[in-house]
PDB file of C-alpha atoms and ligand atoms in Angstrom:
ATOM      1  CA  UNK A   3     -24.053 -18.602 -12.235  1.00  0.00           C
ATOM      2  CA  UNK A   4     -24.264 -16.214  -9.206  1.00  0.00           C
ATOM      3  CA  UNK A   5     -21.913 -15.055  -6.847  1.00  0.00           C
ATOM      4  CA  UNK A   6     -22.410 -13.726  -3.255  1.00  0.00           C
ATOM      5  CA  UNK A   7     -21.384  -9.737  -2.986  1.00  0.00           C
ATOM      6  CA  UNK A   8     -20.663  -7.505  -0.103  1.00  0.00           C
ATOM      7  CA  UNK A   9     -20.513  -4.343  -1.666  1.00  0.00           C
ATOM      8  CA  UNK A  10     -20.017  -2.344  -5.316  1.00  0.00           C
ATOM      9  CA  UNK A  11     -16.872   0.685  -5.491  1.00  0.00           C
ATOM     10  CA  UNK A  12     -17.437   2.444  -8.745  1.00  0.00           C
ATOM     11  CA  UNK A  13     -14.436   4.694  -9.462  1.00  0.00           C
ATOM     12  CA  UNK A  14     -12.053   2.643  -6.895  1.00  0.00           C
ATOM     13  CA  UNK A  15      -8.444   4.515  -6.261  1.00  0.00           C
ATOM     14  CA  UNK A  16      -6.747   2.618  -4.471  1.00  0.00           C
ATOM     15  CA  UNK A  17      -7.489  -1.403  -5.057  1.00  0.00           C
ATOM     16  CA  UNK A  18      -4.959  -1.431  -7.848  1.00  0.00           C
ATOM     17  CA  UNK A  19      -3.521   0.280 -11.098  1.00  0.00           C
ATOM     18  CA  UNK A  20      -5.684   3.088 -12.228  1.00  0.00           C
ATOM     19  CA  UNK A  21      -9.216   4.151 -12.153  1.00  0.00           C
ATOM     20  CA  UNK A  22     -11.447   0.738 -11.242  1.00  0.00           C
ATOM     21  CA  UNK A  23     -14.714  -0.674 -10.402  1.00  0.00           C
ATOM     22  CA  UNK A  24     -14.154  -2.842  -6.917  1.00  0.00           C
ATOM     23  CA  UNK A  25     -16.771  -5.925  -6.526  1.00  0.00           C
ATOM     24  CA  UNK A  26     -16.108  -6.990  -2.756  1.00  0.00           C
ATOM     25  CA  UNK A  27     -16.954 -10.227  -2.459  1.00  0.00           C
ATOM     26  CA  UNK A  28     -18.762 -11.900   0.756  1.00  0.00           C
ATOM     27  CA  UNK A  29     -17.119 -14.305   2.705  1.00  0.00           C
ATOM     28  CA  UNK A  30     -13.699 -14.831   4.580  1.00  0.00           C
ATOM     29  CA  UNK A  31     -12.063 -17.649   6.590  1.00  0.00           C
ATOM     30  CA  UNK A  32     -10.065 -15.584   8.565  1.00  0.00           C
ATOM     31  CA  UNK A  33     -10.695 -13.150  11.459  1.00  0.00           C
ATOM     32  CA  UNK A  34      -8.012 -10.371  11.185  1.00  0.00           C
ATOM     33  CA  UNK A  35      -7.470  -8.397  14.381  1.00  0.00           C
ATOM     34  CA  UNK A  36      -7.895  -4.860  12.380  1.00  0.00           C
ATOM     35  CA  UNK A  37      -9.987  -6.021   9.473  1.00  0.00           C
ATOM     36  CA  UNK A  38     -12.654  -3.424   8.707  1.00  0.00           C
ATOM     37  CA  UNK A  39     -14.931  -5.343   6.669  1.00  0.00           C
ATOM     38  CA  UNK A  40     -16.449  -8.015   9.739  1.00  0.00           C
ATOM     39  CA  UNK A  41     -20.089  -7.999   7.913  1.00  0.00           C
ATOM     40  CA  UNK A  42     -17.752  -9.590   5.030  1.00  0.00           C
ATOM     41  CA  UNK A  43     -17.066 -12.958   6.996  1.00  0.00           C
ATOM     42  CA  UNK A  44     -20.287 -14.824   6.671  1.00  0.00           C
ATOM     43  CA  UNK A  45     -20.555 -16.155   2.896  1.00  0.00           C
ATOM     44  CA  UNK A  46     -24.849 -16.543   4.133  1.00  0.00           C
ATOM     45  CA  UNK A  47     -25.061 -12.597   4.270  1.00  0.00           C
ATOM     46  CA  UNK A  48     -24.433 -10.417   1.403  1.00  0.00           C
ATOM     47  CA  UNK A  49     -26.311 -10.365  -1.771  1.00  0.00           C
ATOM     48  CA  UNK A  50     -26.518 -12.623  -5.190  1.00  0.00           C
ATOM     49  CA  UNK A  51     -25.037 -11.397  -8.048  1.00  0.00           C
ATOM     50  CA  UNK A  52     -25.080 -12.660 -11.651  1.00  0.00           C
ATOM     51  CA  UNK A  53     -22.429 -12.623 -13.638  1.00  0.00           C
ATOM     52  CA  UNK A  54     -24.081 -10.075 -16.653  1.00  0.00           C
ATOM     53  CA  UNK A  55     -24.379  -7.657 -13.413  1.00  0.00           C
ATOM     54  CA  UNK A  56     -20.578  -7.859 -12.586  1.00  0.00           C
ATOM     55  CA  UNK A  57     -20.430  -6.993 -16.536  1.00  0.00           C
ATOM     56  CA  UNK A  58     -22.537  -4.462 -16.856  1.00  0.00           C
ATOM     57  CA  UNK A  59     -21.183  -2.670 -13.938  1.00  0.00           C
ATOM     58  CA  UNK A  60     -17.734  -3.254 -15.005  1.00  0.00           C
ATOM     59  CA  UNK A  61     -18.855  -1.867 -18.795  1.00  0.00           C
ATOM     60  CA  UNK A  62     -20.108   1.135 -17.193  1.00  0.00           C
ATOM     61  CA  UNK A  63     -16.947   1.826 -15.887  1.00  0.00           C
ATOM     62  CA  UNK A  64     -14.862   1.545 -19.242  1.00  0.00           C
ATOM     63  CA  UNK A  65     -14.607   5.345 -20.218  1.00  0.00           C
ATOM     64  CA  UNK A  66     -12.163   6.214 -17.437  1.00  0.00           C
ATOM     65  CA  UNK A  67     -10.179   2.973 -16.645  1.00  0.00           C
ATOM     66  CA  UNK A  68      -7.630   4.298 -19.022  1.00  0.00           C
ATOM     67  CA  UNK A  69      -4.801   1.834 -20.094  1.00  0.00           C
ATOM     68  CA  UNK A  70      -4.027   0.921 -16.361  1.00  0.00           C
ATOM     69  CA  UNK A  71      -7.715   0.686 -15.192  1.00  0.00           C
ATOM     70  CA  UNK A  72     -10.244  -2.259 -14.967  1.00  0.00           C
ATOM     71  CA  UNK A  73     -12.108  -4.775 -12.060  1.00  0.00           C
ATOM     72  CA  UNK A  74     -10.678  -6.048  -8.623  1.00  0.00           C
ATOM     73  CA  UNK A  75     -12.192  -8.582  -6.954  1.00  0.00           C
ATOM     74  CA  UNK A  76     -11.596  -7.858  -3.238  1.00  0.00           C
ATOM     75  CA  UNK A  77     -13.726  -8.628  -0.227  1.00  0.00           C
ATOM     76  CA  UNK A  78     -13.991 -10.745   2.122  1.00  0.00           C
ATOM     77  CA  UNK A  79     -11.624 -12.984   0.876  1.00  0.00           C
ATOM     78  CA  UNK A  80     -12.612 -13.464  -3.071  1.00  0.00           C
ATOM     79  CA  UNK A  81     -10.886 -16.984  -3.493  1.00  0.00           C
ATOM     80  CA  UNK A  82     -13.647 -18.201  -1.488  1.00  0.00           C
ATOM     81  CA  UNK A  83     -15.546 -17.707  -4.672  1.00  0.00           C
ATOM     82  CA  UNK A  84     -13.492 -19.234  -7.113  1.00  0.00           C
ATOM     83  CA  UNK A  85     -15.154 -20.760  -9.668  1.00  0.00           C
ATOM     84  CA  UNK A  86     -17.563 -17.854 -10.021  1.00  0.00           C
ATOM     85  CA  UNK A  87     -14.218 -15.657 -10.170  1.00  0.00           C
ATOM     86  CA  UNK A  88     -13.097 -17.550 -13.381  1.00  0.00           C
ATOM     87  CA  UNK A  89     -16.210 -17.072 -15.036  1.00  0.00           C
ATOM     88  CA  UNK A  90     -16.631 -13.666 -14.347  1.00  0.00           C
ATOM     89  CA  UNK A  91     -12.778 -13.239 -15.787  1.00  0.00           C
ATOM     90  CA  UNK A  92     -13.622 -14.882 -18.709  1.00  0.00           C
ATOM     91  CA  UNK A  93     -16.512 -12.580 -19.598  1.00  0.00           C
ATOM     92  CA  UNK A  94     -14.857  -9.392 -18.264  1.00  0.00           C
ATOM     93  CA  UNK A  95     -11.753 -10.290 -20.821  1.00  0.00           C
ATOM     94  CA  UNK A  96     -14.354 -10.976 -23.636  1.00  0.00           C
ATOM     95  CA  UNK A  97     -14.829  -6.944 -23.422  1.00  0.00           C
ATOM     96  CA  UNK A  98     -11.555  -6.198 -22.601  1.00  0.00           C
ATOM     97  CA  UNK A  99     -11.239  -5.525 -18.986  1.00  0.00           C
ATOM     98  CA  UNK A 100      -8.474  -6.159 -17.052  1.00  0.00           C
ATOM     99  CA  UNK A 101      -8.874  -7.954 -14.004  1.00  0.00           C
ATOM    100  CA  UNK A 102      -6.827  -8.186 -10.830  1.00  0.00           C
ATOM    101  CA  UNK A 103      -7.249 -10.257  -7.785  1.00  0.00           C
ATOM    102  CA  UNK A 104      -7.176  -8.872  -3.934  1.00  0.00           C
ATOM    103  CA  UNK A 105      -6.330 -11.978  -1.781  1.00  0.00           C
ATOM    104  CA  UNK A 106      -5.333 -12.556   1.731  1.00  0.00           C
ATOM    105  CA  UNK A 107      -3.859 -15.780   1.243  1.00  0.00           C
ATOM    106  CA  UNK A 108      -6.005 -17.337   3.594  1.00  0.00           C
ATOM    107  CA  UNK A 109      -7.684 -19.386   1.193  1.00  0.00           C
ATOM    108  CA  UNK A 110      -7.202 -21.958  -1.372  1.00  0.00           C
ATOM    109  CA  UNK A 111      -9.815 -24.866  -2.721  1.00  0.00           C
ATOM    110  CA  UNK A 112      -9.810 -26.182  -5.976  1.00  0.00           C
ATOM    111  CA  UNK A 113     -10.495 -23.695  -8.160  1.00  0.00           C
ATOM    112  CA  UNK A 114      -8.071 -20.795  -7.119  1.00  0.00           C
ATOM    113  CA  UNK A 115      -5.506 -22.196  -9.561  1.00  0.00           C
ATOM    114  CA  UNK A 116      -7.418 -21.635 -12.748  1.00  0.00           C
ATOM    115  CA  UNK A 117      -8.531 -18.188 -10.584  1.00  0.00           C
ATOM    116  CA  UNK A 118      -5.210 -17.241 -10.612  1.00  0.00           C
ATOM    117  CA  UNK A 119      -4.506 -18.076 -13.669  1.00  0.00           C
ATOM    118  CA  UNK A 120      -7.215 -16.075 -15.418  1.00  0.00           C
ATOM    119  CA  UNK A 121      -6.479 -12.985 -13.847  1.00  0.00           C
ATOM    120  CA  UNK A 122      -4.181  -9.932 -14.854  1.00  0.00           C
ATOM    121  CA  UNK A 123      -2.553  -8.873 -11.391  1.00  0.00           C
ATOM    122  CA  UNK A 124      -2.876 -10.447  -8.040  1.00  0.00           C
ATOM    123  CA  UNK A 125      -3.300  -7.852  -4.906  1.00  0.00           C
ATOM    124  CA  UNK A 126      -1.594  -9.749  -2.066  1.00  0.00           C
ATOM    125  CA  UNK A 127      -2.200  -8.394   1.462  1.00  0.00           C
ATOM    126  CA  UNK A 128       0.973 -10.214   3.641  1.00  0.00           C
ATOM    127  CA  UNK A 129      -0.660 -10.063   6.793  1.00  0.00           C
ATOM    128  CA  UNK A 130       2.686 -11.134   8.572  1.00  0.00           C
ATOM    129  CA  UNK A 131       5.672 -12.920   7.748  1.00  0.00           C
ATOM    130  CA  UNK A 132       5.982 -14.906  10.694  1.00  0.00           C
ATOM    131  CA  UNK A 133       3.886 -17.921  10.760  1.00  0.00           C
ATOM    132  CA  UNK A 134       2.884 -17.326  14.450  1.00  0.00           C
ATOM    133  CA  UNK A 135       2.253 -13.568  14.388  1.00  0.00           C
ATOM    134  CA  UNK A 136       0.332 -14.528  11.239  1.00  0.00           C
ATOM    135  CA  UNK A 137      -1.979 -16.809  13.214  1.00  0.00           C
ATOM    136  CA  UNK A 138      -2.397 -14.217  15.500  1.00  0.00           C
ATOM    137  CA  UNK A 139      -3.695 -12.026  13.220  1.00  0.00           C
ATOM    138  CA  UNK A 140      -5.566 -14.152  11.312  1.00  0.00           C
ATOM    139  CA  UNK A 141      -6.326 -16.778  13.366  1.00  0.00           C
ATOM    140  CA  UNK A 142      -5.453 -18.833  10.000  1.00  0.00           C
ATOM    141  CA  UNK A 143      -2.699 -21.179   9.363  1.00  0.00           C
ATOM    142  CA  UNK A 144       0.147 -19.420   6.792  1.00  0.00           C
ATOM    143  CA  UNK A 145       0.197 -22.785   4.375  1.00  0.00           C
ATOM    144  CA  UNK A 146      -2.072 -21.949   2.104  1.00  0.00           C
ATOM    145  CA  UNK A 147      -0.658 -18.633   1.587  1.00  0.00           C
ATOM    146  CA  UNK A 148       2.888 -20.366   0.579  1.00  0.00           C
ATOM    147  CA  UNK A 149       0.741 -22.346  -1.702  1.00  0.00           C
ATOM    148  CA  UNK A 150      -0.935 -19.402  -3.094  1.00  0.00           C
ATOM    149  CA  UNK A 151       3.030 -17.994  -4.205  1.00  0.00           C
ATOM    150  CA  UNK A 152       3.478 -21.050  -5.808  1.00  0.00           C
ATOM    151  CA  UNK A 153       0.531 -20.670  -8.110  1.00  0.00           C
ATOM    152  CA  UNK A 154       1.499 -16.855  -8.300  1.00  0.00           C
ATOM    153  CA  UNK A 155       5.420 -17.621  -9.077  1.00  0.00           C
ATOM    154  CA  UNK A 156       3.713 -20.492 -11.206  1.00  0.00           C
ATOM    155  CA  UNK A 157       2.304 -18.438 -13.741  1.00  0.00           C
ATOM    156  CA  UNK A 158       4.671 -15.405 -13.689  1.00  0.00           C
ATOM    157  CA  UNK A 159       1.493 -13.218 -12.238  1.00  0.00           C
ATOM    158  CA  UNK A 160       2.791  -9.989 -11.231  1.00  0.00           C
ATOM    159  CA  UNK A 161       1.694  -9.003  -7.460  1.00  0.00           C
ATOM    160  CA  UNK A 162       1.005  -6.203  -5.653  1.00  0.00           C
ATOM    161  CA  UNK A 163       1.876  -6.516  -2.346  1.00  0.00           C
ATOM    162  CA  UNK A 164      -0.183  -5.161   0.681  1.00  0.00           C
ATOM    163  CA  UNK A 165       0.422  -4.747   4.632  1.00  0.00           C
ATOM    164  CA  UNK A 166      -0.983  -3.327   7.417  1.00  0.00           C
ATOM    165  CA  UNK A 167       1.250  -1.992   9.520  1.00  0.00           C
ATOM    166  CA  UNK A 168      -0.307  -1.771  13.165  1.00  0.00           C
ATOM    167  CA  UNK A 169       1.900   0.082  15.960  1.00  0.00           C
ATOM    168  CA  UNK A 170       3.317  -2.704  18.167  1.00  0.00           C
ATOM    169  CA  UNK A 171       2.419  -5.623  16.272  1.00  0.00           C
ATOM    170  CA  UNK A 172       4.435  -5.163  12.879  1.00  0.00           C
ATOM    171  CA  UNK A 173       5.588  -1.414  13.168  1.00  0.00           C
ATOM    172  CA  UNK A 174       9.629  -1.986  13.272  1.00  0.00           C
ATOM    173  CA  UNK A 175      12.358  -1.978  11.427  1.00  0.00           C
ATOM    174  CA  UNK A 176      13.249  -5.733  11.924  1.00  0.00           C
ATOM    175  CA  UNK A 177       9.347  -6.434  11.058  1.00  0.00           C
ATOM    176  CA  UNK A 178       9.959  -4.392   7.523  1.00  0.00           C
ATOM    177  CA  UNK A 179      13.311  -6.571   7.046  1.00  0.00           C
ATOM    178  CA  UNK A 180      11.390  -9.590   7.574  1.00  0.00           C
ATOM    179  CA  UNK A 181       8.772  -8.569   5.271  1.00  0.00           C
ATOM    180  CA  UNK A 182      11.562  -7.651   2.946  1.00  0.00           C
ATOM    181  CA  UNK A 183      12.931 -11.350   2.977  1.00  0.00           C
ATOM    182  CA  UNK A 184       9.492 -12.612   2.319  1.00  0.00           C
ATOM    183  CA  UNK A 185       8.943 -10.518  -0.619  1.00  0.00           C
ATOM    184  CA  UNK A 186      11.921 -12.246  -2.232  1.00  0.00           C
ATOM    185  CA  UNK A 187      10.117 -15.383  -2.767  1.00  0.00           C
ATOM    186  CA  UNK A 188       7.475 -13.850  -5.176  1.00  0.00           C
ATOM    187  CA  UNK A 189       9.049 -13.926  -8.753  1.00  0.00           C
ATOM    188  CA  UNK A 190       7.670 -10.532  -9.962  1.00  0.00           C
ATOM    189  CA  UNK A 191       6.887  -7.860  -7.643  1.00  0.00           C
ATOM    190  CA  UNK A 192       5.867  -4.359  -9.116  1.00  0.00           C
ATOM    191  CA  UNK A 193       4.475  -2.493  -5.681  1.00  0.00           C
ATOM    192  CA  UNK A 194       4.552  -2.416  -1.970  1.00  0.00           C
ATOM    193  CA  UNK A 195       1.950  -0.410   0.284  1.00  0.00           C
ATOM    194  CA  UNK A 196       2.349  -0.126   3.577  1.00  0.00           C
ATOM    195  CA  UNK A 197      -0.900   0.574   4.652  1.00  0.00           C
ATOM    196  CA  UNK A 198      -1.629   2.570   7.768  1.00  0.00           C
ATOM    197  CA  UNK A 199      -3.893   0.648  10.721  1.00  0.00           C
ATOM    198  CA  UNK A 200      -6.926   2.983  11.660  1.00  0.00           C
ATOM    199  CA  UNK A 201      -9.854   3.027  13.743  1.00  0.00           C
ATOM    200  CA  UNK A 202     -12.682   3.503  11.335  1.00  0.00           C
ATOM    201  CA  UNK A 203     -14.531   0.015  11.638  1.00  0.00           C
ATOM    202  CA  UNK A 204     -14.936   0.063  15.665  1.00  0.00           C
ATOM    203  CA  UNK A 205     -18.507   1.545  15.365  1.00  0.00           C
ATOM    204  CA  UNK A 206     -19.413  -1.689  12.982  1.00  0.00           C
ATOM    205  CA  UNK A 207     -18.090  -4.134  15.758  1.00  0.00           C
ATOM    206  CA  UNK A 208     -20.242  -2.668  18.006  1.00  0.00           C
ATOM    207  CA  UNK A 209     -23.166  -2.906  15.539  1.00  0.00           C
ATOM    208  CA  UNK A 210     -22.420  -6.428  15.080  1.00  0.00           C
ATOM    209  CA  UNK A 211     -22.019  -7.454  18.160  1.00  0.00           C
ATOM    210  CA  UNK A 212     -18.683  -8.437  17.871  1.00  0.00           C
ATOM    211  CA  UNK A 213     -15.547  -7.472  20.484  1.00  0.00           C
ATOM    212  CA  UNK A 214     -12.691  -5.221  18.722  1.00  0.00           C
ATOM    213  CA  UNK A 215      -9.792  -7.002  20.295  1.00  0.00           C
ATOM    214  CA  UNK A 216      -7.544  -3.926  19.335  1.00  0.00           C
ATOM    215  CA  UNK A 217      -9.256  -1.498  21.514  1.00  0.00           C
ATOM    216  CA  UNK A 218      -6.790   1.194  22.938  1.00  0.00           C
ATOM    217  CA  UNK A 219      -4.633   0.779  19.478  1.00  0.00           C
ATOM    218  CA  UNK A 220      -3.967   3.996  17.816  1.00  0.00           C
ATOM    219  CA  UNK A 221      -3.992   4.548  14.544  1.00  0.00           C
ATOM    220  CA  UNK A 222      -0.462   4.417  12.741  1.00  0.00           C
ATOM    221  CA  UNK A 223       1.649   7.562  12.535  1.00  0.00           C
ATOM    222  CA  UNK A 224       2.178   9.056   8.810  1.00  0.00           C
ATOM    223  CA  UNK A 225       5.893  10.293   9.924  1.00  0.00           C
ATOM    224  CA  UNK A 226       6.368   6.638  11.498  1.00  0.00           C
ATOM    225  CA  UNK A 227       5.179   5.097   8.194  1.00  0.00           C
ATOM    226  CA  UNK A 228       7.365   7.206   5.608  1.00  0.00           C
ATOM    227  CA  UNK A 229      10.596   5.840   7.909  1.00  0.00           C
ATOM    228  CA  UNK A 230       9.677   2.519   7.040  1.00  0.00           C
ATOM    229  CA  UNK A 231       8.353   2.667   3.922  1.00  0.00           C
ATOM    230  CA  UNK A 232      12.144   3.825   3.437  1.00  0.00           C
ATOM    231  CA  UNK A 233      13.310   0.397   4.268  1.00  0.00           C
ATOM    232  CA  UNK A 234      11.611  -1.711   1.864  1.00  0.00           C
ATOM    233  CA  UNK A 235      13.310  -3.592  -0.878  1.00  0.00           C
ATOM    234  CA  UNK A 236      12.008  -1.862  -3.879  1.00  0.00           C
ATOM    235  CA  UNK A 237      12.690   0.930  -5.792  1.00  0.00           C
ATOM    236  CA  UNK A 238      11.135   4.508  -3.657  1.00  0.00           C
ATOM    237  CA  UNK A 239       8.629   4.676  -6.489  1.00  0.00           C
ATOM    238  CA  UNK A 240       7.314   1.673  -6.277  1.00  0.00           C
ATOM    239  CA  UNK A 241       6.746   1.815  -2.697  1.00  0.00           C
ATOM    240  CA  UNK A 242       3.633   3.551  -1.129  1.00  0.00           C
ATOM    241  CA  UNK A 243       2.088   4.563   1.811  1.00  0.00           C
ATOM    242  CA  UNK A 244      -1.346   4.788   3.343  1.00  0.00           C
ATOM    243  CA  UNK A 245      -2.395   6.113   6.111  1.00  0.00           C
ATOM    244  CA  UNK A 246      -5.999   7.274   7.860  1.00  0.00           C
ATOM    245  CA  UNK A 247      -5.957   9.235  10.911  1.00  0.00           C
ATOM    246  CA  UNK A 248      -9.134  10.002  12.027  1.00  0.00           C
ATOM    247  CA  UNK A 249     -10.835   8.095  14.867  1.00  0.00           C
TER     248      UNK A 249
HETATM  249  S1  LIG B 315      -8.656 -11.260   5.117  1.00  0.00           S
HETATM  250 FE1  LIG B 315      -9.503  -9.201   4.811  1.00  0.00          FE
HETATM  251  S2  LIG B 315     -11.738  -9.465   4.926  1.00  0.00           S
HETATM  252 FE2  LIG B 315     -10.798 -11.309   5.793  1.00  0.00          FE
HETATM  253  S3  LIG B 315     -10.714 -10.931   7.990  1.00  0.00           S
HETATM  254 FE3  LIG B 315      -8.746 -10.312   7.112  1.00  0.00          FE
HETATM  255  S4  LIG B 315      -8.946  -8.119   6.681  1.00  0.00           S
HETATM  256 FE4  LIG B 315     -11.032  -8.956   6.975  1.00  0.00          FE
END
């Protein structure tokens, strides 16, 4: 069975627990103001990848994943790719990888419940509470993210959850509140990152062709960040920020 890949992060920081080895999948319904990855959007671009490559790759990696460490699927949006997903799970768990999921919650067919399911930890980048604002952003409808909690709640996955904070779209205290209430519906929550917007992807919109609708944004303030990462509901070590300065 083959899969459609963006990219390959050996040694991967900060995509989950530990030392890990990041497959990016191609392919994403949505269109996020600030996402960094536009050559990830068409599923037709990318590369084919067999399942015995995502193992061997992942193998390779097994000396310094620790007991923490293992494969994310990110992307793109890797729900797109379900069914490959669950088989590449299945044979990653065979050696005794650990396997977490990086979703937008954008995305949802019929085989992201057994996806979920199979894996260990599900990454889930909360783009915005709001349904509107999270249009805006994503220019997708927020259903299928509710439905993606369900599944999550469902089988008592525990999440990671991830949000960009951009200055004047999701950068105040009432924004953090409201992301606060929204983390309350997900039944086990070990970490929040708050991460940073930056301006590193502009050059590839250019490249591409495509218009960077949030030209003129600056990248979000470290001091700014810390205040807010302050505010959400979890415990201080078990709430993190990211952010990248440079232009
Ligand atoms: S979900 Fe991720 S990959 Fe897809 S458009 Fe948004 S930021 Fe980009």
């Amino acid at each position: 069975m083959k899969g459609r890949i963006h990219s390959i992060e050996t040694f991967g920081a900060v995509d989950g627990p530990g030392i890990r080895t990041v497959f990016f999948m191609q392919g994403c319904p949505a269109r996020c103001l600030y996402c960094h990855n536009p050559d990830s959007w068409d599923i037709n671009r990318g590369e084919d990848i067999e399942i015995d490559e995502i193992v061997h790759w992942a193998v390779r990696g097994m000396p310094y994943y620790g007991s923490k460490g293992g494969v994310t699927f990110s992307g793109g949006e890797p729900l797109m790719q379900g069914e490959f997903l669950v088989e590449a799970m299945k044979a990653l768990h065979e050696t005794g990888i650990n396997c977490a999921i990086d979703t937008s919650g954008t995305y949802l067919d019929c085989h992201s419940e057994e996806a979920i399911a199979n894996c260990d930890l599900v990454l889930l980048d909360i783009k915005h509470p709001d349904p509107e604002r999270f249009k805006i952003i994503t220019a997708r409808e927020q259903d299928t993210l509710f439905e993606i909690i369900d599944l999550i709640n469902g089988y008592d996955k525990h999440v990671w959850i991830r949000n960009v904070v951009v200055p004047d779209i999701n950068d105040t205290e009432a924004d953090i509140e409201a992301l606060n209430a929204f983390i309350r519906r997900i039944k086990h929550v070990d970490k929040v990152e708050l991460l940073g917007y930056h301006t590193m992807a502009v050059d590839k919109y250019g490249k591409l062709g495509i218009t960077y609708r949030l030209k003129g944004v600056p990248p979000m303030g470290g001091e700014k960040l810390n205040k807010l990462r302050e505010l959400v509901c979890l415990p201080a070590d078990a709430v993190s920020q990211v952010t990248i300065d440079k232009k």
